[in-house]
CSV table of C-alpha atoms in Angstrom, one decimal:
chain,number,residue,atom,x,y,z
A,1,MET,CA,29.8,71.7,-102.5
A,2,ARG,CA,28.0,68.8,-103.9
A,3,ILE,CA,30.2,65.8,-105.6
A,4,ALA,CA,28.1,62.8,-107.3
A,5,VAL,CA,29.7,59.6,-107.7
A,6,LEU,CA,28.3,57.5,-111.1
A,7,SER,CA,29.0,54.8,-113.2
A,8,GLY,CA,27.3,53.3,-116.3
A,9,LYS,CA,27.7,49.6,-115.4
A,10,GLY,CA,26.6,48.5,-111.9
A,11,GLY,CA,29.3,46.9,-109.6
A,12,THR,CA,32.1,48.8,-110.8
A,13,GLY,CA,32.8,50.4,-107.5
A,14,LYS,CA,30.3,53.3,-106.9
A,15,THR,CA,29.9,52.7,-103.6
A,16,THR,CA,33.5,51.7,-102.6
A,17,ILE,CA,34.9,55.0,-104.2
A,18,SER,CA,32.1,57.3,-102.7
A,19,THR,CA,32.6,56.0,-99.3
A,20,ASN,CA,36.4,55.9,-99.4
A,21,LEU,CA,36.2,59.5,-100.3
A,22,SER,CA,33.9,60.9,-97.8
A,23,ILE,CA,35.5,59.4,-94.9
A,24,ASN,CA,38.6,61.0,-95.9
A,25,ILE,CA,36.9,64.6,-96.2
A,26,GLU,CA,36.5,66.4,-93.0
A,27,ASN,CA,32.9,67.5,-92.3
A,28,SER,CA,31.8,65.9,-95.2
A,29,MET,CA,28.3,64.0,-95.3
A,30,LEU,CA,27.7,61.1,-97.9
A,31,ILE,CA,23.9,60.6,-99.1
A,32,ASP,CA,23.0,56.9,-100.6
A,33,THR,CA,20.7,58.1,-103.5
A,34,ASP,CA,20.8,54.4,-105.2
A,35,VAL,CA,17.6,53.9,-103.5
A,36,GLU,CA,16.8,50.4,-104.8
A,37,GLU,CA,19.7,48.9,-103.6
A,38,PRO,CA,21.5,51.5,-101.2
A,39,ASN,CA,24.6,49.8,-99.6
A,40,SER,CA,27.2,52.9,-98.3
A,41,HIS,CA,25.6,52.2,-94.9
A,42,ILE,CA,27.1,48.8,-94.8
A,43,PHE,CA,30.6,50.2,-94.7
A,44,LEU,CA,29.9,53.5,-92.7
A,45,LYS,CA,27.6,51.5,-90.2
A,46,PRO,CA,25.9,54.7,-89.2
A,47,ASN,CA,23.9,54.8,-86.0
A,48,ILE,CA,20.5,55.5,-87.2
A,49,THR,CA,19.1,58.3,-85.4
A,50,GLU,CA,16.1,59.3,-87.7
A,51,THR,CA,13.9,57.7,-90.1
A,52,LYS,CA,11.8,59.4,-92.5
A,53,SER,CA,8.5,58.5,-94.3
A,54,VAL,CA,8.5,59.9,-98.1
A,55,LYS,CA,5.1,60.0,-99.6
A,56,VAL,CA,3.8,60.7,-103.1
A,57,GLU,CA,0.5,61.6,-104.1
A,58,TYR,CA,-1.9,59.6,-106.2
A,59,PRO,CA,-5.4,60.9,-107.9
A,60,VAL,CA,-8.8,59.8,-106.1
A,61,VAL,CA,-11.9,60.1,-108.1
A,62,ASP,CA,-15.0,60.9,-106.8
A,63,ASN,CA,-17.8,59.0,-108.9
A,64,GLU,CA,-20.7,61.5,-108.3
A,65,LYS,CA,-18.6,64.2,-110.2
A,66,CYS,CA,-17.0,62.1,-113.1
A,67,THR,CA,-18.6,61.8,-116.4
A,68,LEU,CA,-16.0,59.2,-117.7
A,69,CYS,CA,-15.0,61.8,-120.4
A,70,GLY,CA,-11.6,60.0,-120.8
A,71,LYS,CA,-9.3,62.9,-120.7
A,72,CYS,CA,-7.5,61.8,-117.7
A,73,GLY,CA,-6.8,58.7,-119.6
A,74,ASP,CA,-5.5,60.3,-122.7
A,75,PHE,CA,-3.5,62.7,-120.5
A,76,CYS,CA,-1.8,60.0,-118.7
A,77,ASN,CA,1.6,58.9,-119.9
A,78,PHE,CA,2.3,55.8,-117.3
A,79,ASN,CA,-1.3,54.4,-117.7
A,80,ALA,CA,-1.8,55.0,-114.2
A,81,ILE,CA,-5.6,56.3,-114.7
A,82,ILE,CA,-7.9,54.5,-117.0
A,83,PRO,CA,-11.6,55.9,-117.3
A,84,ALA,CA,-13.5,51.8,-118.1
A,85,LYS,CA,-17.4,51.9,-118.4
A,86,ASN,CA,-18.7,52.7,-115.1
A,87,THR,CA,-15.6,53.8,-112.8
A,88,VAL,CA,-12.1,55.1,-113.1
A,89,LEU,CA,-9.2,52.7,-112.5
A,90,VAL,CA,-6.5,54.3,-110.6
A,91,PHE,CA,-3.0,51.9,-110.6
A,92,GLN,CA,-1.5,53.6,-108.0
A,93,GLU,CA,2.4,52.5,-108.2
A,94,SER,CA,2.4,53.6,-111.6
A,95,CYS,CA,1.7,57.2,-111.0
A,96,HIS,CA,4.3,59.7,-111.5
A,97,SER,CA,2.5,62.4,-109.3
A,98,CYS,CA,2.5,64.8,-112.2
A,99,GLY,CA,-0.6,66.4,-111.2
A,100,GLY,CA,-1.7,66.5,-115.1
A,101,CYS,CA,-5.1,64.6,-114.3
A,102,LYS,CA,-6.6,66.8,-111.9
A,103,MET,CA,-5.6,69.7,-114.5
A,104,VAL,CA,-7.5,68.1,-117.2
A,105,CYS,CA,-10.6,67.1,-115.5
A,106,PRO,CA,-13.1,69.2,-116.4
A,107,THR,CA,-15.7,68.6,-113.3
A,108,GLY,CA,-13.3,68.6,-110.3
A,109,ALA,CA,-13.9,64.9,-109.7
A,110,ILE,CA,-10.0,64.4,-108.8
A,111,THR,CA,-8.2,65.0,-105.5
A,112,TYR,CA,-5.0,63.4,-104.4
A,113,SER,CA,-4.1,61.5,-101.3
A,114,LYS,CA,-0.5,60.3,-100.1
A,115,ARG,CA,1.0,57.1,-99.9
A,116,GLU,CA,4.3,56.3,-98.7
A,117,ILE,CA,7.1,55.0,-101.3
A,118,GLY,CA,9.9,54.5,-99.1
A,119,LYS,CA,11.9,56.0,-96.2
A,120,ILE,CA,15.2,58.1,-95.8
A,121,TYR,CA,17.2,57.4,-92.6
A,122,GLU,CA,20.1,59.2,-90.8
A,123,GLY,CA,22.7,58.9,-88.7
A,124,ASP,CA,26.2,59.3,-87.6
A,125,THR,CA,29.2,57.3,-88.5
A,126,LYS,CA,32.2,56.1,-86.5
A,127,PHE,CA,34.2,57.8,-89.3
A,128,GLY,CA,33.2,61.2,-88.0
A,129,ILE,CA,31.1,61.9,-91.0
A,130,LYS,CA,27.1,62.0,-91.3
A,131,MET,CA,25.4,60.0,-93.9
A,132,LYS,CA,21.7,59.5,-95.0
A,133,TYR,CA,20.4,56.9,-97.1
A,134,GLY,CA,16.9,56.5,-99.0
A,135,GLU,CA,15.2,53.1,-99.5
A,136,LEU,CA,12.3,52.4,-102.2
A,137,ASN,CA,9.8,50.0,-100.8
A,138,LEU,CA,9.2,46.7,-102.7
A,139,GLY,CA,7.2,46.7,-105.8
A,140,GLU,CA,7.9,50.6,-106.7
A,141,MET,CA,8.3,52.0,-110.1
A,142,SER,CA,10.5,55.2,-109.1
A,143,GLY,CA,12.5,56.6,-106.3
A,144,VAL,CA,12.9,60.2,-107.8
A,145,LYS,CA,11.1,61.2,-105.3
A,146,ILE,CA,13.2,59.9,-102.5
A,147,ILE,CA,16.2,61.3,-104.3
A,148,GLU,CA,14.8,64.6,-104.5
A,149,GLU,CA,14.1,64.9,-100.7
A,150,LEU,CA,17.6,63.4,-99.7
A,151,LYS,CA,18.9,66.3,-101.9
A,152,GLU,CA,17.0,68.6,-100.3
A,153,ILE,CA,17.5,67.9,-97.1
A,154,THR,CA,21.0,68.1,-97.4
A,155,LYS,CA,21.0,71.5,-99.6
A,156,ASN,CA,22.8,73.7,-96.7
A,157,GLU,CA,25.5,71.0,-95.8
A,158,ASP,CA,29.2,72.2,-96.9
A,159,ILE,CA,30.4,69.2,-98.6
A,160,VAL,CA,27.9,66.4,-99.9
A,161,ILE,CA,29.5,63.0,-101.7
A,162,ILE,CA,26.3,61.7,-103.5
A,163,ASP,CA,26.6,57.8,-104.1
A,164,SER,CA,24.3,58.0,-107.2
A,165,PRO,CA,22.2,55.1,-108.8
A,166,PRO,CA,24.4,53.3,-111.8
A,167,GLY,CA,23.3,53.9,-115.6
A,168,THR,CA,21.4,56.7,-117.0
A,169,SER,CA,17.8,56.3,-115.5
A,170,CYS,CA,15.7,59.4,-114.5
A,171,SER,CA,16.8,58.3,-111.1
A,172,THR,CA,20.2,59.0,-112.1
A,173,VAL,CA,19.9,62.4,-113.6
A,174,ALA,CA,17.7,63.3,-110.6
A,175,ALA,CA,20.7,62.3,-108.2
A,176,VAL,CA,23.4,64.1,-110.1
A,177,GLU,CA,21.3,67.3,-111.3
A,178,ASP,CA,22.8,70.4,-109.9
A,179,VAL,CA,26.1,68.8,-108.6
A,180,ASP,CA,29.0,70.8,-108.8
A,181,TYR,CA,31.4,68.2,-109.7
A,182,ALA,CA,30.9,64.2,-111.0
A,183,ILE,CA,33.4,61.5,-110.7
A,184,VAL,CA,32.5,58.1,-113.1
A,185,VAL,CA,33.9,55.1,-111.7
A,186,THR,CA,34.6,52.5,-114.4
A,187,GLU,CA,36.4,49.4,-114.4
A,188,PRO,CA,38.9,49.1,-117.4
A,189,THR,CA,36.7,46.2,-119.5
A,190,PRO,CA,34.9,46.5,-122.6
A,191,PHE,CA,31.3,46.9,-120.7
A,192,GLY,CA,32.8,49.2,-118.1
A,193,VAL,CA,33.8,51.5,-121.0
A,194,SER,CA,31.0,51.1,-123.1
A,195,ASP,CA,28.5,52.0,-120.4
A,196,MET,CA,30.9,54.6,-119.3
A,197,LYS,CA,30.5,56.1,-122.4
A,198,MET,CA,26.6,56.8,-122.0
A,199,VAL,CA,27.3,58.5,-118.5
A,200,VAL,CA,29.8,60.8,-120.4
A,201,GLU,CA,27.3,62.0,-123.2
A,202,MET,CA,24.7,62.5,-120.1
A,203,LEU,CA,27.1,64.5,-117.8
A,204,ARG,CA,28.2,66.6,-121.0
A,205,GLU,CA,24.6,67.0,-122.0
A,206,MET,CA,24.1,68.3,-118.5
A,207,LYS,CA,27.3,70.4,-118.5
A,208,ILE,CA,28.3,69.0,-115.4
A,209,PRO,CA,32.4,68.9,-115.1
A,210,PHE,CA,33.8,65.9,-114.5
A,211,SER,CA,36.6,63.3,-114.3
A,212,VAL,CA,36.7,59.5,-114.4
A,213,PHE,CA,38.0,57.3,-111.8
A,214,ILE,CA,39.5,53.8,-112.4
A,215,ASN,CA,38.7,50.7,-110.2
A,216,LYS,CA,39.9,47.5,-110.6
A,217,ALA,CA,42.8,49.0,-112.7
A,218,GLY,CA,44.9,46.2,-114.1
A,219,LEU,CA,41.8,43.9,-114.9
A,220,GLY,CA,40.8,44.0,-118.6
A,221,ASP,CA,42.4,46.2,-121.6
A,222,ASN,CA,43.6,49.7,-122.5
A,223,GLU,CA,40.3,50.6,-124.1
A,224,VAL,CA,39.5,53.2,-121.2
A,225,TYR,CA,42.8,55.1,-121.2
A,226,GLU,CA,42.8,55.2,-124.9
A,227,TYR,CA,39.0,56.4,-124.9
A,228,CYS,CA,39.7,58.9,-122.0
A,229,GLU,CA,42.8,60.5,-124.2
A,230,ASP,CA,40.7,60.6,-127.7
A,231,GLU,CA,38.2,62.7,-125.2
A,232,LYS,CA,40.3,64.5,-123.3
A,233,ILE,CA,39.1,63.5,-120.4
A,234,LYS,CA,40.8,63.6,-116.8
A,235,ILE,CA,41.8,60.2,-115.2
A,236,ILE,CA,41.3,61.1,-111.5
A,237,GLY,CA,42.5,58.3,-109.6
A,238,GLU,CA,43.0,54.6,-110.0
A,239,VAL,CA,42.7,51.5,-107.5
A,240,LEU,CA,44.4,48.3,-108.4
A,241,PHE,CA,42.5,45.1,-108.8
A,242,ASP,CA,43.8,43.8,-105.6
A,243,LYS,CA,42.4,40.4,-103.5
A,244,LYS,CA,43.3,42.5,-100.3
A,245,ILE,CA,40.7,45.0,-101.4
A,246,ALA,CA,37.9,42.5,-102.3
A,247,GLU,CA,38.3,40.9,-98.7
A,248,TYR,CA,37.8,44.4,-97.2
A,249,TYR,CA,35.0,45.1,-99.3
A,250,SER,CA,33.5,41.8,-98.4
A,251,GLU,CA,34.2,42.6,-94.8
A,252,GLY,CA,32.1,45.7,-95.1
A,253,ILE,CA,35.7,47.7,-94.1
A,254,PRO,CA,36.4,50.7,-96.1
A,255,PHE,CA,39.9,49.8,-97.8
A,256,SER,CA,41.8,53.1,-97.4
A,257,THR,CA,41.3,52.7,-93.6
A,258,LYS,CA,44.0,49.9,-94.1
A,259,ILE,CA,45.9,51.1,-97.1
A,260,PRO,CA,47.7,54.4,-96.0
A,261,LYS,CA,48.5,54.8,-99.9
A,262,TYR,CA,45.1,55.1,-100.6
A,263,LYS,CA,43.9,57.1,-98.2
A,264,LYS,CA,46.7,60.0,-99.5
A,265,LEU,CA,44.9,59.4,-103.1
A,266,PHE,CA,41.4,60.3,-101.7
A,267,ASN,CA,42.8,63.3,-100.1
A,268,ASP,CA,44.5,64.3,-102.9
A,269,ILE,CA,41.3,64.2,-105.2
A,270,PHE,CA,39.0,65.9,-103.0
A,271,GLU,CA,42.1,68.9,-103.1
A,272,GLU,CA,42.2,68.7,-106.4
A,273,ILE,CA,38.5,69.0,-107.3
A,274,TYR,CA,38.2,71.5,-104.6
A,275,MET,CA,40.7,73.6,-106.4
A,276,GLU,CA,39.1,73.2,-109.2
A,277,PHE,CA,35.5,74.1,-108.0
A,278,ARG,CA,37.3,77.2,-106.4
A,279,LYS,CA,38.9,78.6,-109.3
B,1,MET,CA,-19.9,40.1,-131.3
B,2,ARG,CA,-16.2,41.1,-131.4
B,3,ILE,CA,-13.5,39.0,-130.3
B,4,ALA,CA,-9.9,39.6,-129.9
B,5,ILE,CA,-6.8,37.5,-129.8
B,6,THR,CA,-3.3,38.0,-129.1
B,7,ALA,CA,-1.3,37.6,-132.2
B,8,LYS,CA,2.1,37.4,-133.0
B,9,GLY,CA,1.2,38.3,-136.8
B,10,GLU,CA,-2.0,39.6,-139.1
B,11,GLY,CA,-5.0,37.5,-139.9
B,12,LEU,CA,-6.5,34.5,-139.1
B,13,LYS,CA,-3.5,32.1,-139.8
B,14,SER,CA,-1.4,34.5,-137.0
B,15,MET,CA,0.3,32.3,-134.1
B,16,VAL,CA,-1.2,33.4,-130.7
B,17,ASP,CA,1.2,35.6,-128.8
B,18,ASP,CA,2.3,34.7,-125.4
B,19,ARG,CA,1.7,37.9,-123.8
B,20,PHE,CA,-1.2,40.0,-123.3
B,21,GLY,CA,-0.3,43.4,-122.4
B,22,ARG,CA,2.8,43.2,-124.6
B,23,CYS,CA,1.6,41.1,-127.5
B,24,GLU,CA,2.7,42.2,-131.2
B,25,ASN,CA,-1.4,42.7,-132.4
B,26,PHE,CA,-4.7,41.7,-131.3
B,27,VAL,CA,-6.6,40.0,-134.0
B,28,ILE,CA,-10.2,40.8,-134.1
B,29,PHE,CA,-13.0,38.6,-135.5
B,30,ASP,CA,-16.6,40.1,-135.8
B,31,THR,CA,-19.0,37.2,-135.2
B,32,GLU,CA,-21.7,38.8,-137.1
B,33,THR,CA,-19.8,40.3,-140.2
B,34,LYS,CA,-17.3,37.4,-140.3
B,35,GLU,CA,-14.7,40.4,-140.9
B,36,THR,CA,-11.1,40.3,-139.7
B,37,THR,CA,-9.1,43.0,-138.8
B,38,THR,CA,-5.5,43.6,-137.1
B,39,VAL,CA,-4.9,46.0,-134.7
B,40,ASP,CA,-1.4,47.1,-133.8
B,41,ASN,CA,-1.0,46.7,-129.9
B,42,ASP,CA,0.3,49.7,-129.3
B,43,ALA,CA,0.5,49.3,-125.4
B,44,LYS,CA,3.3,47.1,-125.9
B,45,ASN,CA,6.3,49.5,-125.9
B,46,GLU,CA,5.0,51.4,-122.6
B,47,SER,CA,7.5,51.1,-119.9
B,48,GLY,CA,4.9,50.5,-117.2
B,49,GLY,CA,1.0,49.3,-117.3
B,50,ALA,CA,0.7,48.0,-120.7
B,51,GLY,CA,-1.9,45.5,-119.5
B,52,GLY,CA,-3.9,48.5,-118.2
B,53,LYS,CA,-3.6,50.1,-121.8
B,54,ALA,CA,-3.9,47.2,-124.0
B,55,VAL,CA,-7.8,46.9,-122.3
B,56,ARG,CA,-8.2,50.4,-123.4
B,57,ILE,CA,-7.0,49.5,-126.9
B,58,LEU,CA,-10.0,46.5,-127.2
B,59,SER,CA,-12.4,48.9,-125.4
B,60,LEU,CA,-11.8,51.3,-128.3
B,61,ASN,CA,-12.2,48.5,-130.7
B,62,LYS,CA,-15.3,47.5,-129.3
B,63,VAL,CA,-14.2,44.0,-128.1
B,64,ASP,CA,-16.7,41.9,-125.9
B,65,VAL,CA,-14.4,38.7,-125.5
B,66,VAL,CA,-10.7,38.6,-125.6
B,67,ILE,CA,-8.7,34.9,-125.6
B,68,ALA,CA,-5.4,35.4,-124.3
B,69,PRO,CA,-2.6,32.8,-122.7
B,70,GLU,CA,-2.4,34.8,-119.5
B,71,LEU,CA,-3.8,37.8,-118.0
B,72,GLY,CA,-1.9,39.7,-115.1
B,73,PRO,CA,-3.7,41.5,-112.2
B,74,LYS,CA,-3.6,45.2,-114.1
B,75,ALA,CA,-5.3,43.6,-117.2
B,76,THR,CA,-7.7,41.3,-115.2
B,77,GLU,CA,-9.1,44.5,-113.4
B,78,GLY,CA,-9.0,46.6,-116.2
B,79,LEU,CA,-10.9,44.0,-118.3
B,80,LYS,CA,-13.7,43.6,-115.7
B,81,ALA,CA,-14.2,47.3,-115.3
B,82,PHE,CA,-14.6,47.7,-119.2
B,83,GLU,CA,-17.0,44.4,-119.1
B,84,ILE,CA,-14.5,42.5,-121.7
B,85,LYS,CA,-14.7,38.6,-120.9
B,86,ALA,CA,-11.5,36.8,-121.2
B,87,TYR,CA,-10.7,33.2,-122.0
B,88,LYS,CA,-7.7,31.1,-122.0
B,89,LYS,CA,-6.3,30.1,-125.4
B,90,GLY,CA,-5.7,26.7,-124.1
B,91,ASN,CA,-3.9,24.4,-126.8
B,92,SER,CA,-5.1,27.0,-129.8
B,93,ALA,CA,-1.9,27.8,-131.4
B,94,THR,CA,-3.3,29.8,-134.1
B,95,VAL,CA,-5.9,32.8,-134.1
B,96,GLU,CA,-8.4,30.5,-136.2
B,97,GLU,CA,-7.9,27.8,-133.9
B,98,ALA,CA,-8.5,29.6,-131.0
B,99,ILE,CA,-11.6,31.2,-132.4
B,100,ASN,CA,-13.4,27.9,-133.2
B,101,ASN,CA,-12.1,26.6,-129.5
B,102,TYR,CA,-14.1,29.3,-128.2
B,103,ASN,CA,-17.0,28.7,-130.6
B,104,GLU,CA,-17.4,25.2,-129.4
B,105,ASN,CA,-17.1,26.5,-125.9
B,106,LYS,CA,-13.5,24.7,-125.2
B,107,LEU,CA,-12.2,27.7,-123.5
B,108,GLU,CA,-11.8,27.9,-120.2
B,109,GLU,CA,-12.9,31.9,-118.7
B,110,ILE,CA,-10.2,33.8,-116.9
B,111,LYS,CA,-12.0,35.4,-113.9
B,112,PHE,CA,-8.6,36.0,-111.6
B,113,SER,CA,-5.2,37.0,-112.6
B,114,THR,CA,-3.1,33.8,-113.7
B,115,VAL,CA,0.5,35.3,-113.3
B,116,GLU,CA,2.1,38.0,-111.3
B,117,GLU,CA,2.5,41.4,-112.3
B,118,HIS,CA,5.2,42.3,-114.8
B,119,SER,CA,5.2,38.7,-116.2
B,120,GLY,CA,5.0,39.9,-119.7
B,121,LEU,CA,7.9,42.5,-119.3
B,122,ARG,CA,9.9,39.8,-117.9
B,123,LYS,CA,9.5,37.7,-121.0
B,124,ALA,CA,10.2,40.5,-123.8
């Protein structure tokens, strides 16, 4: 079973909720797919046992065969390959490795080479669960390939908690694709609610069952409660806006290990989702 | 010879745009016919690689020289590959002033990228 934890706005507490959830589920595994800024490992402190390089392909043009017809440049939506006067320019980091330029090239001048865009780290945590996280190299445009690989190498695991990238970008879609359930973390502020609506729309479009988790409850206003009621969205849990929790966060300690009532909350949440999943 | 200037509006009276890849328009002045045309810069809305695409637009419009405020690394590389010369706009405020300054040899040629990658994106 795969559960994605996501949010519209950055900083609402995806990592807080996903790490606390996973350490309270026996034999689960957490994958951090927020590859531009992974931080679950700060809380789970894994002992890294394996590091893997993630590579993508980019086109290489054989100038002998190339007739500068321009078809590759017309095809590429990302301006990664640009036929000029005497040569073809390739901007490797703009390439999405779709393979289209090779297909449209009439003279077979295009082949592909590989380069590293980031890494995947794996390890055991002291909480008894395993974790894997991806990290995109600086200056790279897209971490989708790393996210797809993270999901591929964990597809046979029983229970996977996915810490997703914020918002509704390509990366987020890649992270939540094919999950069984999603938890949308939000905070009860106007920005939190407004950004959450986009995520709700995305999940409905993708036909993924979901519920909402309110973090920092007590902060802000009631809009999120009214919205969830109007839209018939279940609020699966709540964590209070609490200075103590913020302190644990700043020390890199999952707060449910310190506050028993929250340990129970995460247990109950998982149970509820699991029952729904088995139906 | 055809000179393109990054422009916020249309025609000779337009202000020079502060970006290259993401400028509004290119105003193109033909030194032989003395005609001016305004070309929409289709590259401005690209999610990435605007500089490279803008260079392609200039090439399709048979531009020989471009006058711009700054150039990023991809744009510089692209202009070189298309054999289009680039000049800094200097103190020219309008397209017309830029053309006059160019004709009077007052503009400095850009041979290397003058700003970092994605600078235009940050400005927009």
